[in-house]
Amino acid sequence: MTWVVRCCAVGAWAAMAVALVWAFGLGSGALQPQSDLLLLGWAGLGLLWLRLVALWTRAAVRAWARTRAGRVPLSKQPTRKAREPRVPGSFHTRAWVHARHAAVWVLIPLAAAVPTSLREMDGGDSVRHLKQAGAVTVTATVVNASDVEEIEDDGKVTGYHADLVLAIPGGPQVTAYGVTREEPHPDGRVRALWAPSSPQLGAVVNDTKDLDAFVRTGWTWHAESIGMFVFFGLFVGAGIVPLSVSAGTDALHDLTWRPLVQTVNTTVLTLLFLWIRPFLAAHGLGADVAAATTVGFGIVLLLLYFGQSFRACSVT
């Protein structure tokens, strides 16, 4: 069971590391659903739960062995030194223990930054449907603008909302709900995102966004994602790492083999994955929920591993 636990831990870490790096670099043009990412996520969680089953099985076997040992006459019982140690002794050196935990510490800020990338990828229902239909960007001509409303910020007009009818070069006329910096008027030119195969979906016009990004599908960097990675990385480096190191090798090694502690970890990680799963499965979360997820996801991770670090300190 010891090697089952170890192999599952390595497999789960590898699957999650690949999934997180992949998700971190998803561009605005990435399509949903992200089936391969979902598969990697489920594989990582499956290995974590298999590891947990192995931990509980190992604990149950050891408890049964101690019960049997208790029935043996005192003269025949093994001495304390000869009994099996509470945790496996191999890979128990200071370097190994800290290397294993460092591998987890690196993933915490990366995971905390992933919801930001997923929110960038999503773009809302209209953009998502257009991307799935094969979106392209064009410079269209405004045929008609109606229901024009000013967008104000501190009393200054910063743009306009409007229902637009657009003439696509070499294509049909389509409708669009637009956000423009200048007041739209007939014969004006705007940048639009639309799907040639599905003109009934209309178009998206938004001068405040780089619409061309929604048709670029390569791995990319987002300034906001990098900022979140650095932000949560500082918390990990300033809080979790010193606490864990001060706890000592024995305490850290012991906690990784405690079934109850690992049950909490596995359950929380599963719930976090289910929290962001709608982004990967072609379902939006809405602007407010997406914003809350961006920050809340990382906070839950920090609390989980801060708690584990405090627990390690308390058992030293």
PDB file of C-alpha atoms in Angstrom:
ATOM      1  CA  MET A   1       0.000   0.000   0.000  1.00  0.00           C
ATOM      2  CA  THR A   2       2.909   2.340   0.659  1.00  0.00           C
ATOM      3  CA  TRP A   3       3.998   2.265  -2.968  1.00  0.00           C
ATOM      4  CA  VAL A   4       0.410   2.612  -4.179  1.00  0.00           C
ATOM      5  CA  VAL A   5       0.195   5.824  -2.140  1.00  0.00           C
ATOM      6  CA  ARG A   6       3.463   7.109  -3.575  1.00  0.00           C
ATOM      7  CA  CYS A   7       2.705   6.247  -7.200  1.00  0.00           C
ATOM      8  CA  CYS A   8      -0.752   7.814  -7.010  1.00  0.00           C
ATOM      9  CA  ALA A   9       0.727  10.980  -5.483  1.00  0.00           C
ATOM     10  CA  VAL A  10       3.279  11.314  -8.287  1.00  0.00           C
ATOM     11  CA  GLY A  11       0.668  10.602 -10.966  1.00  0.00           C
ATOM     12  CA  ALA A  12      -1.817  13.089  -9.503  1.00  0.00           C
ATOM     13  CA  TRP A  13       0.845  15.793  -9.203  1.00  0.00           C
ATOM     14  CA  ALA A  14       1.959  15.264 -12.810  1.00  0.00           C
ATOM     15  CA  ALA A  15      -1.601  15.367 -14.186  1.00  0.00           C
ATOM     16  CA  MET A  16      -2.457  18.492 -12.228  1.00  0.00           C
ATOM     17  CA  ALA A  17       0.815  20.234 -13.061  1.00  0.00           C
ATOM     18  CA  VAL A  18       0.257  19.703 -16.799  1.00  0.00           C
ATOM     19  CA  ALA A  19      -3.396  20.770 -16.521  1.00  0.00           C
ATOM     20  CA  LEU A  20      -2.568  23.931 -14.556  1.00  0.00           C
ATOM     21  CA  VAL A  21       0.221  25.055 -16.896  1.00  0.00           C
ATOM     22  CA  TRP A  22      -2.050  24.386 -19.863  1.00  0.00           C
ATOM     23  CA  ALA A  23      -4.987  26.248 -18.315  1.00  0.00           C
ATOM     24  CA  PHE A  24      -2.770  29.139 -17.194  1.00  0.00           C
ATOM     25  CA  GLY A  25      -1.874  29.847 -20.836  1.00  0.00           C
ATOM     26  CA  LEU A  26      -5.330  29.552 -22.375  1.00  0.00           C
ATOM     27  CA  GLY A  27      -5.915  32.507 -24.658  1.00  0.00           C
ATOM     28  CA  SER A  28      -9.133  34.389 -25.315  1.00  0.00           C
ATOM     29  CA  GLY A  29      -9.546  32.365 -28.505  1.00  0.00           C
ATOM     30  CA  ALA A  30      -9.525  28.982 -26.751  1.00  0.00           C
ATOM     31  CA  LEU A  31     -12.643  26.980 -27.473  1.00  0.00           C
ATOM     32  CA  GLN A  32     -14.991  25.468 -24.946  1.00  0.00           C
ATOM     33  CA  PRO A  33     -15.476  22.765 -23.866  1.00  0.00           C
ATOM     34  CA  GLN A  34     -11.840  22.012 -22.978  1.00  0.00           C
ATOM     35  CA  SER A  35     -12.353  18.251 -22.988  1.00  0.00           C
ATOM     36  CA  ASP A  36      -8.661  17.325 -22.674  1.00  0.00           C
ATOM     37  CA  LEU A  37      -8.227  19.607 -19.684  1.00  0.00           C
ATOM     38  CA  LEU A  38     -11.329  18.166 -18.064  1.00  0.00           C
ATOM     39  CA  LEU A  39      -9.935  14.666 -18.592  1.00  0.00           C
ATOM     40  CA  LEU A  40      -6.605  15.620 -17.010  1.00  0.00           C
ATOM     41  CA  GLY A  41      -8.419  17.171 -14.055  1.00  0.00           C
ATOM     42  CA  TRP A  42     -10.574  14.118 -13.484  1.00  0.00           C
ATOM     43  CA  ALA A  43      -7.514  11.852 -13.844  1.00  0.00           C
ATOM     44  CA  GLY A  44      -5.609  13.822 -11.212  1.00  0.00           C
ATOM     45  CA  LEU A  45      -8.556  13.755  -8.817  1.00  0.00           C
ATOM     46  CA  GLY A  46      -9.120  10.061  -9.437  1.00  0.00           C
ATOM     47  CA  LEU A  47      -5.515   9.325  -8.471  1.00  0.00           C
ATOM     48  CA  LEU A  48      -5.873  11.477  -5.343  1.00  0.00           C
ATOM     49  CA  TRP A  49      -8.944   9.520  -4.268  1.00  0.00           C
ATOM     50  CA  LEU A  50      -7.210   6.211  -5.036  1.00  0.00           C
ATOM     51  CA  ARG A  51      -4.289   7.406  -2.892  1.00  0.00           C
ATOM     52  CA  LEU A  52      -6.742   8.228  -0.128  1.00  0.00           C
ATOM     53  CA  VAL A  53      -8.290   4.760  -0.287  1.00  0.00           C
ATOM     54  CA  ALA A  54      -4.801   3.262  -0.058  1.00  0.00           C
ATOM     55  CA  LEU A  55      -3.988   5.451   2.957  1.00  0.00           C
ATOM     56  CA  TRP A  56      -7.142   4.398   4.812  1.00  0.00           C
ATOM     57  CA  THR A  57      -6.572   0.746   3.880  1.00  0.00           C
ATOM     58  CA  ARG A  58      -2.988   0.939   5.123  1.00  0.00           C
ATOM     59  CA  ALA A  59      -4.164   2.547   8.369  1.00  0.00           C
ATOM     60  CA  ALA A  60      -6.818  -0.149   8.846  1.00  0.00           C
ATOM     61  CA  VAL A  61      -4.279  -2.947   8.266  1.00  0.00           C
ATOM     62  CA  ARG A  62      -1.853  -1.381  10.743  1.00  0.00           C
ATOM     63  CA  ALA A  63      -4.652  -1.022  13.333  1.00  0.00           C
ATOM     64  CA  TRP A  64      -5.595  -4.679  12.848  1.00  0.00           C
ATOM     65  CA  ALA A  65      -1.944  -5.687  13.207  1.00  0.00           C
ATOM     66  CA  ARG A  66      -1.653  -3.721  16.455  1.00  0.00           C
ATOM     67  CA  THR A  67      -4.812  -5.425  17.757  1.00  0.00           C
ATOM     68  CA  ARG A  68      -3.371  -8.834  16.933  1.00  0.00           C
ATOM     69  CA  ALA A  69      -0.098  -7.895  18.582  1.00  0.00           C
ATOM     70  CA  GLY A  70      -2.000  -6.906  21.714  1.00  0.00           C
ATOM     71  CA  ARG A  71      -3.309 -10.477  22.074  1.00  0.00           C
ATOM     72  CA  VAL A  72       0.170 -12.014  21.997  1.00  0.00           C
ATOM     73  CA  PRO A  73       1.697 -12.831  25.400  1.00  0.00           C
ATOM     74  CA  LEU A  74       3.924 -10.042  26.668  1.00  0.00           C
ATOM     75  CA  SER A  75       6.969 -12.272  26.439  1.00  0.00           C
ATOM     76  CA  LYS A  76       6.392 -12.726  22.711  1.00  0.00           C
ATOM     77  CA  GLN A  77       5.467  -9.120  21.791  1.00  0.00           C
ATOM     78  CA  PRO A  78       8.001  -7.256  19.679  1.00  0.00           C
ATOM     79  CA  THR A  79       9.973  -4.543  21.386  1.00  0.00           C
ATOM     80  CA  ARG A  80       9.098  -0.895  20.661  1.00  0.00           C
ATOM     81  CA  LYS A  81      12.223  -0.525  18.524  1.00  0.00           C
ATOM     82  CA  ALA A  82      11.311  -3.558  16.412  1.00  0.00           C
ATOM     83  CA  ARG A  83       7.766  -2.425  15.693  1.00  0.00           C
ATOM     84  CA  GLU A  84       6.832  -0.887  12.384  1.00  0.00           C
ATOM     85  CA  PRO A  85       7.352   2.910  12.343  1.00  0.00           C
ATOM     86  CA  ARG A  86       4.306   5.145  12.112  1.00  0.00           C
ATOM     87  CA  VAL A  87       5.367   6.464   8.685  1.00  0.00           C
ATOM     88  CA  PRO A  88       7.562   4.842   6.020  1.00  0.00           C
ATOM     89  CA  GLY A  89      11.237   5.555   6.661  1.00  0.00           C
ATOM     90  CA  SER A  90      12.441   5.622   3.066  1.00  0.00           C
ATOM     91  CA  PHE A  91      12.398   8.979   1.256  1.00  0.00           C
ATOM     92  CA  HIS A  92      12.372  10.499   4.730  1.00  0.00           C
ATOM     93  CA  THR A  93      15.469  12.657   4.402  1.00  0.00           C
ATOM     94  CA  ARG A  94      15.157  16.406   4.863  1.00  0.00           C
ATOM     95  CA  ALA A  95      15.882  17.040   1.175  1.00  0.00           C
ATOM     96  CA  TRP A  96      13.220  14.576  -0.036  1.00  0.00           C
ATOM     97  CA  VAL A  97      10.518  15.862   2.297  1.00  0.00           C
ATOM     98  CA  HIS A  98      11.106  19.508   1.408  1.00  0.00           C
ATOM     99  CA  ALA A  99      11.330  18.684  -2.313  1.00  0.00           C
ATOM    100  CA  ARG A 100       7.932  16.964  -2.179  1.00  0.00           C
ATOM    101  CA  HIS A 101       6.334  19.906  -0.414  1.00  0.00           C
ATOM    102  CA  ALA A 102       8.054  22.428  -2.691  1.00  0.00           C
ATOM    103  CA  ALA A 103       6.446  20.682  -5.659  1.00  0.00           C
ATOM    104  CA  VAL A 104       3.045  21.383  -4.080  1.00  0.00           C
ATOM    105  CA  TRP A 105       3.962  24.945  -3.084  1.00  0.00           C
ATOM    106  CA  VAL A 106       4.765  25.779  -6.722  1.00  0.00           C
ATOM    107  CA  LEU A 107       1.322  24.615  -7.843  1.00  0.00           C
ATOM    108  CA  ILE A 108      -0.605  26.721  -5.290  1.00  0.00           C
ATOM    109  CA  PRO A 109      -0.058  30.182  -6.888  1.00  0.00           C
ATOM    110  CA  LEU A 110      -0.347  28.638 -10.345  1.00  0.00           C
ATOM    111  CA  ALA A 111      -3.727  27.129  -9.465  1.00  0.00           C
ATOM    112  CA  ALA A 112      -4.834  30.398  -7.835  1.00  0.00           C
ATOM    113  CA  ALA A 113      -4.137  32.253 -11.095  1.00  0.00           C
ATOM    114  CA  VAL A 114      -5.929  29.777 -13.372  1.00  0.00           C
ATOM    115  CA  PRO A 115      -9.492  31.148 -12.837  1.00  0.00           C
ATOM    116  CA  THR A 116      -8.279  34.480 -14.246  1.00  0.00           C
ATOM    117  CA  SER A 117      -7.201  32.772 -17.471  1.00  0.00           C
ATOM    118  CA  LEU A 118     -10.455  30.826 -17.637  1.00  0.00           C
ATOM    119  CA  ARG A 119     -12.464  34.021 -17.252  1.00  0.00           C
ATOM    120  CA  GLU A 120     -10.473  35.603 -20.110  1.00  0.00           C
ATOM    121  CA  MET A 121     -11.123  32.538 -22.243  1.00  0.00           C
ATOM    122  CA  ASP A 122     -14.863  32.600 -21.596  1.00  0.00           C
ATOM    123  CA  GLY A 123     -15.795  36.083 -22.852  1.00  0.00           C
ATOM    124  CA  GLY A 124     -19.515  35.630 -22.177  1.00  0.00           C
ATOM    125  CA  ASP A 125     -22.302  33.714 -23.898  1.00  0.00           C
ATOM    126  CA  SER A 126     -22.275  35.641 -27.192  1.00  0.00           C
ATOM    127  CA  VAL A 127     -18.525  35.342 -27.690  1.00  0.00           C
ATOM    128  CA  ARG A 128     -18.537  31.683 -26.646  1.00  0.00           C
ATOM    129  CA  HIS A 129     -21.229  30.779 -29.204  1.00  0.00           C
ATOM    130  CA  LEU A 130     -19.443  32.703 -31.950  1.00  0.00           C
ATOM    131  CA  LYS A 131     -16.122  30.978 -31.231  1.00  0.00           C
ATOM    132  CA  GLN A 132     -17.784  27.568 -31.323  1.00  0.00           C
ATOM    133  CA  ALA A 133     -19.227  28.452 -34.743  1.00  0.00           C
ATOM    134  CA  GLY A 134     -15.853  29.549 -36.131  1.00  0.00           C
ATOM    135  CA  ALA A 135     -15.564  33.252 -35.316  1.00  0.00           C
ATOM    136  CA  VAL A 136     -13.566  35.731 -37.385  1.00  0.00           C
ATOM    137  CA  THR A 137     -13.022  39.479 -37.047  1.00  0.00           C
ATOM    138  CA  VAL A 138     -13.878  42.018 -39.735  1.00  0.00           C
ATOM    139  CA  THR A 139     -14.243  45.760 -40.128  1.00  0.00           C
ATOM    140  CA  ALA A 140     -17.968  46.233 -40.725  1.00  0.00           C
ATOM    141  CA  THR A 141     -20.071  49.211 -41.780  1.00  0.00           C
ATOM    142  CA  VAL A 142     -22.853  50.489 -39.546  1.00  0.00           C
ATOM    143  CA  VAL A 143     -26.174  50.422 -41.418  1.00  0.00           C
ATOM    144  CA  ASN A 144     -28.321  51.509 -38.488  1.00  0.00           C
ATOM    145  CA  ALA A 145     -27.856  52.338 -34.790  1.00  0.00           C
ATOM    146  CA  SER A 146     -30.754  52.320 -32.327  1.00  0.00           C
ATOM    147  CA  ASP A 147     -31.267  52.535 -28.554  1.00  0.00           C
ATOM    148  CA  VAL A 148     -28.001  54.437 -28.214  1.00  0.00           C
ATOM    149  CA  GLU A 149     -27.099  55.032 -24.538  1.00  0.00           C
ATOM    150  CA  GLU A 150     -24.173  56.931 -23.114  1.00  0.00           C
ATOM    151  CA  ILE A 151     -21.702  55.210 -20.783  1.00  0.00           C
ATOM    152  CA  GLU A 152     -20.554  57.604 -18.079  1.00  0.00           C
ATOM    153  CA  ASP A 153     -17.666  57.459 -15.652  1.00  0.00           C
ATOM    154  CA  ASP A 154     -17.412  60.216 -13.038  1.00  0.00           C
ATOM    155  CA  GLY A 155     -19.717  62.385 -15.118  1.00  0.00           C
ATOM    156  CA  LYS A 156     -17.704  61.958 -18.315  1.00  0.00           C
ATOM    157  CA  VAL A 157     -18.994  60.091 -21.359  1.00  0.00           C
ATOM    158  CA  THR A 158     -16.586  57.231 -22.046  1.00  0.00           C
ATOM    159  CA  GLY A 159     -18.542  55.277 -24.664  1.00  0.00           C
ATOM    160  CA  TYR A 160     -21.901  54.155 -25.988  1.00  0.00           C
ATOM    161  CA  HIS A 161     -24.153  51.119 -25.848  1.00  0.00           C
ATOM    162  CA  ALA A 162     -26.242  50.574 -28.986  1.00  0.00           C
ATOM    163  CA  ASP A 163     -28.146  48.008 -31.007  1.00  0.00           C
ATOM    164  CA  LEU A 164     -26.466  47.915 -34.399  1.00  0.00           C
ATOM    165  CA  VAL A 165     -27.178  46.586 -37.859  1.00  0.00           C
ATOM    166  CA  LEU A 166     -23.898  45.887 -39.627  1.00  0.00           C
ATOM    167  CA  ALA A 167     -22.975  45.247 -43.233  1.00  0.00           C
ATOM    168  CA  ILE A 168     -20.264  42.597 -43.376  1.00  0.00           C
ATOM    169  CA  PRO A 169     -17.802  42.943 -46.309  1.00  0.00           C
ATOM    170  CA  GLY A 170     -18.760  40.302 -48.866  1.00  0.00           C
ATOM    171  CA  GLY A 171     -21.422  38.960 -46.511  1.00  0.00           C
ATOM    172  CA  PRO A 172     -24.917  39.600 -45.153  1.00  0.00           C
ATOM    173  CA  GLN A 173     -26.205  42.187 -42.755  1.00  0.00           C
ATOM    174  CA  VAL A 174     -26.128  41.063 -39.119  1.00  0.00           C
ATOM    175  CA  THR A 175     -27.335  42.513 -35.839  1.00  0.00           C
ATOM    176  CA  ALA A 176     -25.029  43.326 -32.958  1.00  0.00           C
ATOM    177  CA  TYR A 177     -25.213  44.762 -29.481  1.00  0.00           C
ATOM    178  CA  GLY A 178     -22.257  47.093 -29.509  1.00  0.00           C
ATOM    179  CA  VAL A 179     -20.019  48.985 -27.121  1.00  0.00           C
ATOM    180  CA  THR A 180     -18.242  51.794 -28.971  1.00  0.00           C
ATOM    181  CA  ARG A 181     -15.977  54.646 -27.883  1.00  0.00           C
ATOM    182  CA  GLU A 182     -17.474  57.035 -30.432  1.00  0.00           C
ATOM    183  CA  GLU A 183     -21.200  57.534 -30.916  1.00  0.00           C
ATOM    184  CA  PRO A 184     -22.241  55.075 -33.672  1.00  0.00           C
ATOM    185  CA  HIS A 185     -23.877  56.448 -36.798  1.00  0.00           C
ATOM    186  CA  PRO A 186     -24.761  55.084 -40.261  1.00  0.00           C
ATOM    187  CA  ASP A 187     -21.774  54.544 -42.554  1.00  0.00           C
ATOM    188  CA  GLY A 188     -19.449  54.433 -39.548  1.00  0.00           C
ATOM    189  CA  ARG A 189     -16.841  51.669 -39.361  1.00  0.00           C
ATOM    190  CA  VAL A 190     -16.489  49.285 -36.409  1.00  0.00           C
ATOM    191  CA  ARG A 191     -14.498  46.171 -35.616  1.00  0.00           C
ATOM    192  CA  ALA A 192     -16.817  43.164 -35.229  1.00  0.00           C
ATOM    193  CA  LEU A 193     -16.595  39.501 -34.268  1.00  0.00           C
ATOM    194  CA  TRP A 194     -18.935  37.194 -36.159  1.00  0.00           C
ATOM    195  CA  ALA A 195     -19.235  33.621 -37.498  1.00  0.00           C
ATOM    196  CA  PRO A 196     -19.627  33.280 -41.288  1.00  0.00           C
ATOM    197  CA  SER A 197     -21.229  29.855 -40.858  1.00  0.00           C
ATOM    198  CA  SER A 198     -23.864  31.168 -38.426  1.00  0.00           C
ATOM    199  CA  PRO A 199     -24.930  34.737 -39.301  1.00  0.00           C
ATOM    200  CA  GLN A 200     -28.071  34.212 -37.185  1.00  0.00           C
ATOM    201  CA  LEU A 201     -25.851  34.507 -34.110  1.00  0.00           C
ATOM    202  CA  GLY A 202     -25.257  38.136 -34.954  1.00  0.00           C
ATOM    203  CA  ALA A 203     -22.005  39.873 -34.088  1.00  0.00           C
ATOM    204  CA  VAL A 204     -20.151  41.346 -31.139  1.00  0.00           C
ATOM    205  CA  VAL A 205     -18.800  44.899 -31.235  1.00  0.00           C
ATOM    206  CA  ASN A 206     -16.696  46.116 -28.320  1.00  0.00           C
ATOM    207  CA  ASP A 207     -14.103  48.845 -28.729  1.00  0.00           C
ATOM    208  CA  THR A 208     -12.893  48.273 -25.166  1.00  0.00           C
ATOM    209  CA  LYS A 209     -11.598  44.772 -25.968  1.00  0.00           C
ATOM    210  CA  ASP A 210      -9.149  43.294 -28.450  1.00  0.00           C
ATOM    211  CA  LEU A 211     -11.632  41.259 -30.492  1.00  0.00           C
ATOM    212  CA  ASP A 212      -8.800  39.771 -32.559  1.00  0.00           C
ATOM    213  CA  ALA A 213      -7.670  37.949 -29.387  1.00  0.00           C
ATOM    214  CA  PHE A 214     -10.840  35.843 -29.543  1.00  0.00           C
ATOM    215  CA  VAL A 215      -9.646  34.175 -32.766  1.00  0.00           C
ATOM    216  CA  ARG A 216      -6.077  33.468 -31.589  1.00  0.00           C
ATOM    217  CA  THR A 217      -5.930  29.975 -30.105  1.00  0.00           C
ATOM    218  CA  GLY A 218      -2.264  29.643 -29.075  1.00  0.00           C
ATOM    219  CA  TRP A 219      -0.847  29.428 -25.549  1.00  0.00           C
ATOM    220  CA  THR A 220      -0.366  32.938 -24.245  1.00  0.00           C
ATOM    221  CA  TRP A 221       0.342  35.120 -21.219  1.00  0.00           C
ATOM    222  CA  HIS A 222      -2.183  37.345 -19.479  1.00  0.00           C
ATOM    223  CA  ALA A 223      -0.919  40.260 -17.416  1.00  0.00           C
ATOM    224  CA  GLU A 224      -3.741  39.700 -14.920  1.00  0.00           C
ATOM    225  CA  SER A 225      -2.928  35.987 -14.577  1.00  0.00           C
ATOM    226  CA  ILE A 226       0.747  36.741 -14.007  1.00  0.00           C
ATOM    227  CA  GLY A 227      -0.228  39.344 -11.427  1.00  0.00           C
ATOM    228  CA  MET A 228      -2.383  36.807  -9.566  1.00  0.00           C
ATOM    229  CA  PHE A 229       0.425  34.239  -9.730  1.00  0.00           C
ATOM    230  CA  VAL A 230       2.903  36.693  -8.212  1.00  0.00           C
ATOM    231  CA  PHE A 231       0.361  37.911  -5.624  1.00  0.00           C
ATOM    232  CA  PHE A 232      -0.452  34.447  -4.292  1.00  0.00           C
ATOM    233  CA  GLY A 233       3.168  33.336  -4.735  1.00  0.00           C
ATOM    234  CA  LEU A 234       4.220  36.035  -2.269  1.00  0.00           C
ATOM    235  CA  PHE A 235       1.717  34.718   0.278  1.00  0.00           C
ATOM    236  CA  VAL A 236       3.018  31.178  -0.189  1.00  0.00           C
ATOM    237  CA  GLY A 237       6.632  32.290   0.082  1.00  0.00           C
ATOM    238  CA  ALA A 238       6.064  34.571   3.064  1.00  0.00           C
ATOM    239  CA  GLY A 239       3.626  32.399   4.996  1.00  0.00           C
ATOM    240  CA  ILE A 240       3.288  28.747   4.070  1.00  0.00           C
ATOM    241  CA  VAL A 241       6.935  27.983   3.301  1.00  0.00           C
ATOM    242  CA  PRO A 242       8.402  29.405   6.559  1.00  0.00           C
ATOM    243  CA  LEU A 243       5.698  27.723   8.634  1.00  0.00           C
ATOM    244  CA  SER A 244       6.234  24.365   6.954  1.00  0.00           C
ATOM    245  CA  VAL A 245      10.016  24.546   7.190  1.00  0.00           C
ATOM    246  CA  SER A 246       9.860  25.500  10.872  1.00  0.00           C
ATOM    247  CA  ALA A 247       7.594  22.530  11.543  1.00  0.00           C
ATOM    248  CA  GLY A 248      10.418  20.133  10.869  1.00  0.00           C
ATOM    249  CA  THR A 249      10.848  17.182   8.547  1.00  0.00           C
ATOM    250  CA  ASP A 250       9.215  14.610  10.834  1.00  0.00           C
ATOM    251  CA  ALA A 251       5.991  16.597  11.223  1.00  0.00           C
ATOM    252  CA  LEU A 252       5.657  17.266   7.482  1.00  0.00           C
ATOM    253  CA  HIS A 253       6.398  13.651   6.654  1.00  0.00           C
ATOM    254  CA  ASP A 254       3.878  12.479   9.253  1.00  0.00           C
ATOM    255  CA  LEU A 255       1.031  14.658   7.941  1.00  0.00           C
ATOM    256  CA  THR A 256       1.365  13.338   4.391  1.00  0.00           C
ATOM    257  CA  TRP A 257       0.538   9.859   5.732  1.00  0.00           C
ATOM    258  CA  ARG A 258      -2.386  10.816   7.957  1.00  0.00           C
ATOM    259  CA  PRO A 259      -5.618   9.651   6.238  1.00  0.00           C
ATOM    260  CA  LEU A 260      -7.854  12.220   7.924  1.00  0.00           C
ATOM    261  CA  VAL A 261      -5.659  15.181   6.916  1.00  0.00           C
ATOM    262  CA  GLN A 262      -5.428  13.901   3.350  1.00  0.00           C
ATOM    263  CA  THR A 263      -9.193  13.352   3.255  1.00  0.00           C
ATOM    264  CA  VAL A 264      -9.685  17.058   3.964  1.00  0.00           C
ATOM    265  CA  ASN A 265      -7.143  18.012   1.287  1.00  0.00           C
ATOM    266  CA  THR A 266      -8.638  15.731  -1.347  1.00  0.00           C
ATOM    267  CA  THR A 267     -12.206  16.825  -0.621  1.00  0.00           C
ATOM    268  CA  VAL A 268     -11.352  20.539  -0.835  1.00  0.00           C
ATOM    269  CA  LEU A 269      -9.374  20.081  -4.064  1.00  0.00           C
ATOM    270  CA  THR A 270     -12.289  18.163  -5.578  1.00  0.00           C
ATOM    271  CA  LEU A 271     -14.735  20.925  -4.654  1.00  0.00           C
ATOM    272  CA  LEU A 272     -12.402  23.552  -6.143  1.00  0.00           C
ATOM    273  CA  PHE A 273     -12.223  21.634  -9.407  1.00  0.00           C
ATOM    274  CA  LEU A 274     -16.020  21.382  -9.521  1.00  0.00           C
ATOM    275  CA  TRP A 275     -16.135  25.147  -8.883  1.00  0.00           C
ATOM    276  CA  ILE A 276     -14.223  25.978 -12.096  1.00  0.00           C
ATOM    277  CA  ARG A 277     -15.501  23.047 -14.141  1.00  0.00           C
ATOM    278  CA  PRO A 278     -18.283  25.155 -15.807  1.00  0.00           C
ATOM    279  CA  PHE A 279     -15.602  27.317 -17.452  1.00  0.00           C
ATOM    280  CA  LEU A 280     -14.073  24.223 -19.042  1.00  0.00           C
ATOM    281  CA  ALA A 281     -17.395  22.598 -19.934  1.00  0.00           C
ATOM    282  CA  ALA A 282     -18.755  25.464 -22.091  1.00  0.00           C
ATOM    283  CA  HIS A 283     -20.904  27.026 -19.407  1.00  0.00           C
ATOM    284  CA  GLY A 284     -20.332  30.556 -18.194  1.00  0.00           C
ATOM    285  CA  LEU A 285     -20.583  31.534 -14.548  1.00  0.00           C
ATOM    286  CA  GLY A 286     -21.791  35.093 -15.009  1.00  0.00           C
ATOM    287  CA  ALA A 287     -19.693  38.197 -14.422  1.00  0.00           C
ATOM    288  CA  ASP A 288     -20.244  38.432 -10.659  1.00  0.00           C
ATOM    289  CA  VAL A 289     -19.614  34.745  -9.962  1.00  0.00           C
ATOM    290  CA  ALA A 290     -16.587  34.736 -12.272  1.00  0.00           C
ATOM    291  CA  ALA A 291     -15.084  37.702 -10.431  1.00  0.00           C
ATOM    292  CA  ALA A 292     -15.703  36.028  -7.059  1.00  0.00           C
ATOM    293  CA  THR A 293     -14.141  32.804  -8.344  1.00  0.00           C
ATOM    294  CA  THR A 294     -11.016  34.613  -9.507  1.00  0.00           C
ATOM    295  CA  VAL A 295     -10.177  35.727  -5.961  1.00  0.00           C
ATOM    296  CA  GLY A 296     -12.017  33.171  -3.836  1.00  0.00           C
ATOM    297  CA  PHE A 297     -10.396  30.154  -5.479  1.00  0.00           C
ATOM    298  CA  GLY A 298      -6.919  31.257  -4.421  1.00  0.00           C
ATOM    299  CA  ILE A 299      -8.021  32.237  -0.924  1.00  0.00           C
ATOM    300  CA  VAL A 300      -9.459  28.763  -0.302  1.00  0.00           C
ATOM    301  CA  LEU A 301      -6.187  27.189  -1.454  1.00  0.00           C
ATOM    302  CA  LEU A 302      -4.166  29.431   0.841  1.00  0.00           C
ATOM    303  CA  LEU A 303      -6.393  28.674   3.825  1.00  0.00           C
ATOM    304  CA  LEU A 304      -6.139  24.947   3.153  1.00  0.00           C
ATOM    305  CA  TYR A 305      -2.352  24.864   3.081  1.00  0.00           C
ATOM    306  CA  PHE A 306      -1.904  27.496   5.801  1.00  0.00           C
ATOM    307  CA  GLY A 307      -4.043  25.244   7.990  1.00  0.00           C
ATOM    308  CA  GLN A 308      -1.933  22.227   7.123  1.00  0.00           C
ATOM    309  CA  SER A 309       1.262  24.152   7.903  1.00  0.00           C
ATOM    310  CA  PHE A 310      -0.121  25.235  11.289  1.00  0.00           C
ATOM    311  CA  ARG A 311      -1.093  21.625  11.964  1.00  0.00           C
ATOM    312  CA  ALA A 312       2.452  20.518  11.177  1.00  0.00           C
ATOM    313  CA  CYS A 313       3.811  23.106  13.627  1.00  0.00           C
ATOM    314  CA  SER A 314       1.387  21.978  16.341  1.00  0.00           C
ATOM    315  CA  VAL A 315       2.556  18.347  16.240  1.00  0.00           C
ATOM    316  CA  THR A 316       6.243  19.148  16.572  1.00  0.00           C
TER     317      THR A 316
END
